[in-house]
mmCIF file of C-alpha atoms in Angstrom:
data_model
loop_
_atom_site.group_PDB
_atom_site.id
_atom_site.type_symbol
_atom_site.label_atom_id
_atom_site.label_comp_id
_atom_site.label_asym_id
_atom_site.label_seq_id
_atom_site.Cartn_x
_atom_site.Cartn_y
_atom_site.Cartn_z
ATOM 1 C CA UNK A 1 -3.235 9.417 -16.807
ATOM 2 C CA UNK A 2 -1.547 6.055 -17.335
ATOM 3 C CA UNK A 3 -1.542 3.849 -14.089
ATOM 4 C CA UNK A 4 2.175 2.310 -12.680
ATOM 5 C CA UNK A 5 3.212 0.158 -14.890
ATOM 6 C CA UNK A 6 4.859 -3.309 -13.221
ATOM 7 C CA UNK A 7 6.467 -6.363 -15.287
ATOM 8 C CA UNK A 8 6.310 -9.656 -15.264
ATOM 9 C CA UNK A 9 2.722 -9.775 -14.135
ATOM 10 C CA UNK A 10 4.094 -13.615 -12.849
ATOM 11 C CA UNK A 11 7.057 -15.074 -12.388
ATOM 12 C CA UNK A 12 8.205 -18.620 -11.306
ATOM 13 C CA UNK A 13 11.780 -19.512 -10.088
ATOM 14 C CA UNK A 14 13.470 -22.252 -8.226
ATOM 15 C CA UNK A 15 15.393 -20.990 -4.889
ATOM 16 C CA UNK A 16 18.597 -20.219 -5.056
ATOM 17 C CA UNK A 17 18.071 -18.324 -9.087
ATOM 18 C CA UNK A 18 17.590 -15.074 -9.333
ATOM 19 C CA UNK A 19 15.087 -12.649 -10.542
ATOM 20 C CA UNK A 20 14.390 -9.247 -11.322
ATOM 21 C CA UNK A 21 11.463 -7.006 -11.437
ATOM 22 C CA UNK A 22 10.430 -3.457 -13.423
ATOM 23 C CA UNK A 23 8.288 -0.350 -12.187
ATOM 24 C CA UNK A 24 7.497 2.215 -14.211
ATOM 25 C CA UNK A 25 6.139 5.118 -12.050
ATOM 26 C CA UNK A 26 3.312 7.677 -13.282
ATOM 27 C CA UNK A 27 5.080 10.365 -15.197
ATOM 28 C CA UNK A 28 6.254 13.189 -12.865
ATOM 29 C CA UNK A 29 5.908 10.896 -9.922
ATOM 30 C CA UNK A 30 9.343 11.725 -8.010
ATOM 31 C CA UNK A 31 9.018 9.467 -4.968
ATOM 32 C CA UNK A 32 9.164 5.098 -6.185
ATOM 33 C CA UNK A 33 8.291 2.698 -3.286
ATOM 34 C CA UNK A 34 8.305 -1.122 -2.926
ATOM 35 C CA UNK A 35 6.555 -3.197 -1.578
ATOM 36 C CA UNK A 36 6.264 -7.079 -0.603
ATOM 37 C CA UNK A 37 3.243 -8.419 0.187
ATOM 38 C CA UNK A 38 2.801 -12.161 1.787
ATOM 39 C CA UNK A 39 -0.093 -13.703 1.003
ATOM 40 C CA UNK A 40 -2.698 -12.800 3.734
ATOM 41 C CA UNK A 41 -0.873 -9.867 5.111
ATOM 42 C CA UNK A 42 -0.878 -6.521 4.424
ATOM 43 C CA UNK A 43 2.198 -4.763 2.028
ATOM 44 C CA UNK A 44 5.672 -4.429 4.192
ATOM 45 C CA UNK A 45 8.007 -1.357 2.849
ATOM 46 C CA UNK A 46 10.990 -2.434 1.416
ATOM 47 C CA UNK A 47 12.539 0.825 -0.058
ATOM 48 C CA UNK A 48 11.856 4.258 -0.739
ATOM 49 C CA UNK A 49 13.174 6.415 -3.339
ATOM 50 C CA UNK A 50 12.722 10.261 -3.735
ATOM 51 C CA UNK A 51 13.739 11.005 -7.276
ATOM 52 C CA UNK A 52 16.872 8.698 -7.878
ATOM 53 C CA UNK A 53 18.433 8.877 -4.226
ATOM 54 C CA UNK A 54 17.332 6.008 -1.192
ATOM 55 C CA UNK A 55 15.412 7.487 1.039
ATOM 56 C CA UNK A 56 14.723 4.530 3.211
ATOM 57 C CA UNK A 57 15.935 0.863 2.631
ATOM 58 C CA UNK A 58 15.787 -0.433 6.458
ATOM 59 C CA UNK A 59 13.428 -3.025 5.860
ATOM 60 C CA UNK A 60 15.297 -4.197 2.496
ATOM 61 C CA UNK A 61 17.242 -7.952 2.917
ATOM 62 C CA UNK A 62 20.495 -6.111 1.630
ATOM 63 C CA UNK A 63 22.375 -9.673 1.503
ATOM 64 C CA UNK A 64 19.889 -10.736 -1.183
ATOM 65 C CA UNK A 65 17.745 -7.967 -2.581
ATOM 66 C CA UNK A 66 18.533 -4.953 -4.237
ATOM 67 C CA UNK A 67 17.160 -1.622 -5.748
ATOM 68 C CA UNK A 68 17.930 1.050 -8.145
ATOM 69 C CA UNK A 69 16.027 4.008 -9.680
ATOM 70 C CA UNK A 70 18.695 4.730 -12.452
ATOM 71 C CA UNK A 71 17.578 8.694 -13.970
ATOM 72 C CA UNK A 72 14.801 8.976 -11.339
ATOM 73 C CA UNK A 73 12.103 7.227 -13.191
ATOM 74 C CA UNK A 74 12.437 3.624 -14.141
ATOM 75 C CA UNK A 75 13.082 1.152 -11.262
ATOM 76 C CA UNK A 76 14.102 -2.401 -10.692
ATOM 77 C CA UNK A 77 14.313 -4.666 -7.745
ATOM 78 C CA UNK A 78 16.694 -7.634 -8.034
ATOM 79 C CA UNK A 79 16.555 -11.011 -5.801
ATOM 80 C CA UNK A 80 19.505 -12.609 -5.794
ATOM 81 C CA UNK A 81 19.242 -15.973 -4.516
ATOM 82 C CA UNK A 82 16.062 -16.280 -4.340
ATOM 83 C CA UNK A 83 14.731 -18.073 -1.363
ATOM 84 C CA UNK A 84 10.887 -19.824 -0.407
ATOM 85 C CA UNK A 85 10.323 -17.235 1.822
ATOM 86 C CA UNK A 86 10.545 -14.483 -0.928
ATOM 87 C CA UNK A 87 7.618 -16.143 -2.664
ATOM 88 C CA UNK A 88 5.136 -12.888 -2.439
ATOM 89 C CA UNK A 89 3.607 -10.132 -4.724
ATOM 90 C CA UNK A 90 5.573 -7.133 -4.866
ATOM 91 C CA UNK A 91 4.036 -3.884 -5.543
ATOM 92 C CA UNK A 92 5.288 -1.084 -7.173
ATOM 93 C CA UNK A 93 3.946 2.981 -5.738
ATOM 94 C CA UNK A 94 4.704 6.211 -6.470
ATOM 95 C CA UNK A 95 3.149 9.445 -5.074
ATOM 96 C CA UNK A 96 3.835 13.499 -6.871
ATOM 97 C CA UNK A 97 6.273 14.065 -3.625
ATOM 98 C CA UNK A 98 6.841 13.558 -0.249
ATOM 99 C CA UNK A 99 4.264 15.418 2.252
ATOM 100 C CA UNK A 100 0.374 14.083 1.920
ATOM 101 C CA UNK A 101 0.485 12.915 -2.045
ATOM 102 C CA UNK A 102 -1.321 9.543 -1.820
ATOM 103 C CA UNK A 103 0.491 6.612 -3.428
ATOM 104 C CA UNK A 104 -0.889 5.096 -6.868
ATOM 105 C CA UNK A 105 0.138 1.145 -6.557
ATOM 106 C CA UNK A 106 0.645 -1.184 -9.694
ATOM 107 C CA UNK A 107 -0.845 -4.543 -9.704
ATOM 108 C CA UNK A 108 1.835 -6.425 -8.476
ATOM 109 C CA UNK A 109 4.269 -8.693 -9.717
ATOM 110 C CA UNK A 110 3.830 -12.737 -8.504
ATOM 111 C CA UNK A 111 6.715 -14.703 -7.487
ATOM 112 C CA UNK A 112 6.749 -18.010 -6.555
ATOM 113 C CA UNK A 113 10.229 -19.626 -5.537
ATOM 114 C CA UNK A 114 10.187 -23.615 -5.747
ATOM 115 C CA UNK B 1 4.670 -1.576 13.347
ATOM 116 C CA UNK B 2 1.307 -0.599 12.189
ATOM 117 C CA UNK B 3 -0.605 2.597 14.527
ATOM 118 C CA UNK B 4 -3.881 1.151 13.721
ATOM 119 C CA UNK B 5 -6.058 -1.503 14.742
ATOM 120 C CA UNK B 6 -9.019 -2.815 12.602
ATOM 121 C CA UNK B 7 -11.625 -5.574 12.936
ATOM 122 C CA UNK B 8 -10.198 -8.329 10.564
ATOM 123 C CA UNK B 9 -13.371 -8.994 8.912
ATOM 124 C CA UNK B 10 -17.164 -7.239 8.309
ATOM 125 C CA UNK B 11 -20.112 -8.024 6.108
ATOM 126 C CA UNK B 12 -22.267 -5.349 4.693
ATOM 127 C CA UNK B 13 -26.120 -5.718 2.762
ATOM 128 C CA UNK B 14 -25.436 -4.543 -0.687
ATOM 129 C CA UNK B 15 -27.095 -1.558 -1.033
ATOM 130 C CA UNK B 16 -26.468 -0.429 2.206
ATOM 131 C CA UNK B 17 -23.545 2.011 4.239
ATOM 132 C CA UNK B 18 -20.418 0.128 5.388
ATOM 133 C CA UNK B 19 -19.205 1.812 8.217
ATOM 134 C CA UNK B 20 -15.673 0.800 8.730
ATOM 135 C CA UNK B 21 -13.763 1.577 12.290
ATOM 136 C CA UNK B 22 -10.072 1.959 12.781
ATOM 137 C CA UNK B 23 -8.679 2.913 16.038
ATOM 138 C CA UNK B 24 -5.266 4.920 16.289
ATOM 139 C CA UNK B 25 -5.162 5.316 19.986
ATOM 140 C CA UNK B 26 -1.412 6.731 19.652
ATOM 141 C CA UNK B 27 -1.847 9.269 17.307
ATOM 142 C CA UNK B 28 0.322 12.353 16.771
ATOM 143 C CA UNK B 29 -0.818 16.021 15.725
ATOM 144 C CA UNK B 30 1.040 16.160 12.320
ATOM 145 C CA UNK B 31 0.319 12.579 11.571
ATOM 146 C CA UNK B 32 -2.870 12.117 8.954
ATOM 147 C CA UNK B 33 -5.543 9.021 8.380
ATOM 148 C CA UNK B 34 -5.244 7.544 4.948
ATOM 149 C CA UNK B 35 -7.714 4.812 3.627
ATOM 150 C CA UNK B 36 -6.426 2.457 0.702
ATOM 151 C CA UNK B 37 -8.837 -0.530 -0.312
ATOM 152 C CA UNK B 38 -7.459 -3.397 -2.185
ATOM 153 C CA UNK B 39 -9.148 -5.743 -4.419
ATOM 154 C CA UNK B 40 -8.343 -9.149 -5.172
ATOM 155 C CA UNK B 41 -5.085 -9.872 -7.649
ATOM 156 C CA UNK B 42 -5.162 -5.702 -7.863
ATOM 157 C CA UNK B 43 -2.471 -2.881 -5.870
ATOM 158 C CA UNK B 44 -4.073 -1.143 -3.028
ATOM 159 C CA UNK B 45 -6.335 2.189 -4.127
ATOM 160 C CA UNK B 46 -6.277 5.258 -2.560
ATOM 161 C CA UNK B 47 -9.723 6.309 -1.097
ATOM 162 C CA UNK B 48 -9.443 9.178 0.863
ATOM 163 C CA UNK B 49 -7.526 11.103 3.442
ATOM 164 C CA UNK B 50 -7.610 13.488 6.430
ATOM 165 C CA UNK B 51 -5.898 15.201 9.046
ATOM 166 C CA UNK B 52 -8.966 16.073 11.812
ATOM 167 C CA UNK B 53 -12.033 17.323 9.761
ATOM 168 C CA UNK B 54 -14.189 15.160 8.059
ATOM 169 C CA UNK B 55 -13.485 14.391 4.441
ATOM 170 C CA UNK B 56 -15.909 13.230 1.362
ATOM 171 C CA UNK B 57 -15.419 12.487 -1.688
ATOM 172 C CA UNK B 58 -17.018 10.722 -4.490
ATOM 173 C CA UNK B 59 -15.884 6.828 -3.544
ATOM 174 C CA UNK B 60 -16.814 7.718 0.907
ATOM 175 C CA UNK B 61 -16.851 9.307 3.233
ATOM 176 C CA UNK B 62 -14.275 9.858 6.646
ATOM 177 C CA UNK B 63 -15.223 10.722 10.315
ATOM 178 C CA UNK B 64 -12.723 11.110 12.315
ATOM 179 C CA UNK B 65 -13.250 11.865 16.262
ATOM 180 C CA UNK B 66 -12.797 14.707 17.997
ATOM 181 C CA UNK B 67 -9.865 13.413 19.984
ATOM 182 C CA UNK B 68 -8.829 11.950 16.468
ATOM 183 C CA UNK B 69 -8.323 8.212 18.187
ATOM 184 C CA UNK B 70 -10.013 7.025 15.896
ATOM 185 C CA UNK B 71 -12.011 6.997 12.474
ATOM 186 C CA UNK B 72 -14.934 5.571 10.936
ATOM 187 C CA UNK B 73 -15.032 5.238 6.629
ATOM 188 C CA UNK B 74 -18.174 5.307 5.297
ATOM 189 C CA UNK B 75 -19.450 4.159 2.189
ATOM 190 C CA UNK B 76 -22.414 5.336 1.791
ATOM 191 C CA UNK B 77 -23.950 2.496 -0.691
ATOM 192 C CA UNK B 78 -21.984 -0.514 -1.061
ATOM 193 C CA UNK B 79 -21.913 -2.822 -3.841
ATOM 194 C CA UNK B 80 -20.494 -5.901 -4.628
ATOM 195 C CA UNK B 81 -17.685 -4.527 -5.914
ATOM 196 C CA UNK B 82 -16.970 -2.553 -3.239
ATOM 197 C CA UNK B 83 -15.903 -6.267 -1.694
ATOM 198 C CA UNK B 84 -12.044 -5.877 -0.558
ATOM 199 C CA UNK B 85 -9.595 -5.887 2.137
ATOM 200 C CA UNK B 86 -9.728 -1.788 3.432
ATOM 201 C CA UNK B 87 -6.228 -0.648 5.031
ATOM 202 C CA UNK B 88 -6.431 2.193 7.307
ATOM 203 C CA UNK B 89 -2.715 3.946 7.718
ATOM 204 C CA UNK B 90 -1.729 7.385 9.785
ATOM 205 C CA UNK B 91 1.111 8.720 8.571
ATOM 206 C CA UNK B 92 3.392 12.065 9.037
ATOM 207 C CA UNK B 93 3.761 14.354 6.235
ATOM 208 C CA UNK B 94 7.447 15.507 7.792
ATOM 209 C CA UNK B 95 9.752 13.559 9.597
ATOM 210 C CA UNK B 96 9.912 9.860 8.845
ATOM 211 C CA UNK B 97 6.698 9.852 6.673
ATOM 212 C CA UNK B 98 6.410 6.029 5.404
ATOM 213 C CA UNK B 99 3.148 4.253 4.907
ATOM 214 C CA UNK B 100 2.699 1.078 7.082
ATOM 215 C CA UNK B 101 0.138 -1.397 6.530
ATOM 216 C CA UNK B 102 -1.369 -3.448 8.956
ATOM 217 C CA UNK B 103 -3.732 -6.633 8.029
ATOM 218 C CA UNK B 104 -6.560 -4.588 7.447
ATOM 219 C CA UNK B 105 -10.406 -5.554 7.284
ATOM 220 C CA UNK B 106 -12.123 -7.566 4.646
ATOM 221 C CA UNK B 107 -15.115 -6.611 3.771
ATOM 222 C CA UNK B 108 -17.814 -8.772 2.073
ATOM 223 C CA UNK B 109 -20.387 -7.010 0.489
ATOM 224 C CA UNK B 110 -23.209 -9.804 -0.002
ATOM 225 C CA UNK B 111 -26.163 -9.756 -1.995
#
């Protein structure tokens, strides 16, 4: 089966721009997470999605970041301004359903605010 | 706040079993033990999972204790690929079910 698909694999901004960020989830996948991971930490949850409703967004900055999972499938994240501290890879996951599926991560997306 | 607590850093003889600890002291009856391993510039991968009975599959191996404080993965011949940072998570399966990382341990396999 095709992996999670994530795009742009990098991306470089200055602060205060904004950017945006694509997940494709594995096909019949109906729970989307993501992720930000600091470099030299582990990944932080920033929302959950279960099919194309929020299940959990208490970690997400709301004044700057946002999410949506239009049709249940695609997804995008949105930073908007950017700031340093957002430089970070963030990962894309999606898991069959809620309960014990494992998740199945993307490789990431690299952002670098100047 | 991560549940778990991991030694930040092991070396293992390629060729030989990595035996990786994780200690969740504060763990609850419906909560399970996931292991995800992540490799340099790649997402974490799944490994394996369990709720109280030991668990193999074809990448390791899981012991978990009795008391199910803690957990040991094995793998059982390591190679130097197997060189990554290894999360160990416990998560619910009802409830508030999200997966929280901690820092993990890094494992160097060495030649």
């Amino acid at each position: 089966e095709a992996g999670v698909a994530q795009s742009p694999r990098y991306k470089i901004i200055e602060k205060r721009q904004s950017v945006a960020f694509w997940c494709n989830p594995i096909s019949g996948h109906a729970t989307l997470y993501w992720y930000q991971q600091i470099l030299g930490q582990g990944p932080k949850l920033l929302i959950q999605f279960q099919n194309n409703g929020v299940v959990d967004d208490s970690q997400l900055p709301k004044d700057r970041f946002s999410a949506e999972r239009l049709k249940g499938v695609d997804s995008t994240l949105k930073i908007q301004p950017a700031k340093l501290e957002d430089s970070a890879v963030y990962l894309c996951a999606s898991s069959l359903r809620e309960g014990n599926s494992p998740l199945h991560f993307g490789n990431g997306t690299r952002l670098t605010v100047t | 706040d991560a549940k778990t607590t991991q030694p930040p850093s092991m070396d293992c003889a390629e060729g030989r079993a990595a035996n990786l600890p994780c200690n969740h002291s504060t763990i609850s009856g419906n909560e399970y033990v996931y292991w995800y391993r992540q490799i340099h510039s790649q997402g974490p991968q799944y490994i394996i999972h369990g709720l109280k009975n030991n668990e193999t599959n074809e990448m390791a191996s899981l012991i978990i204790t009795e008391d199910r404080k803690s957990s040991t993965l094995i793998l059982p011949h390591a190679t130097l690929r197997d060189t990554a940072v290894y999360y160990c998570i416990v998560r619910a399966t009802s409830g508030t079910y999200k997966y929280i990382f901690g820092t993990g341990t890094r494992l160097k396999v060495l030649a």
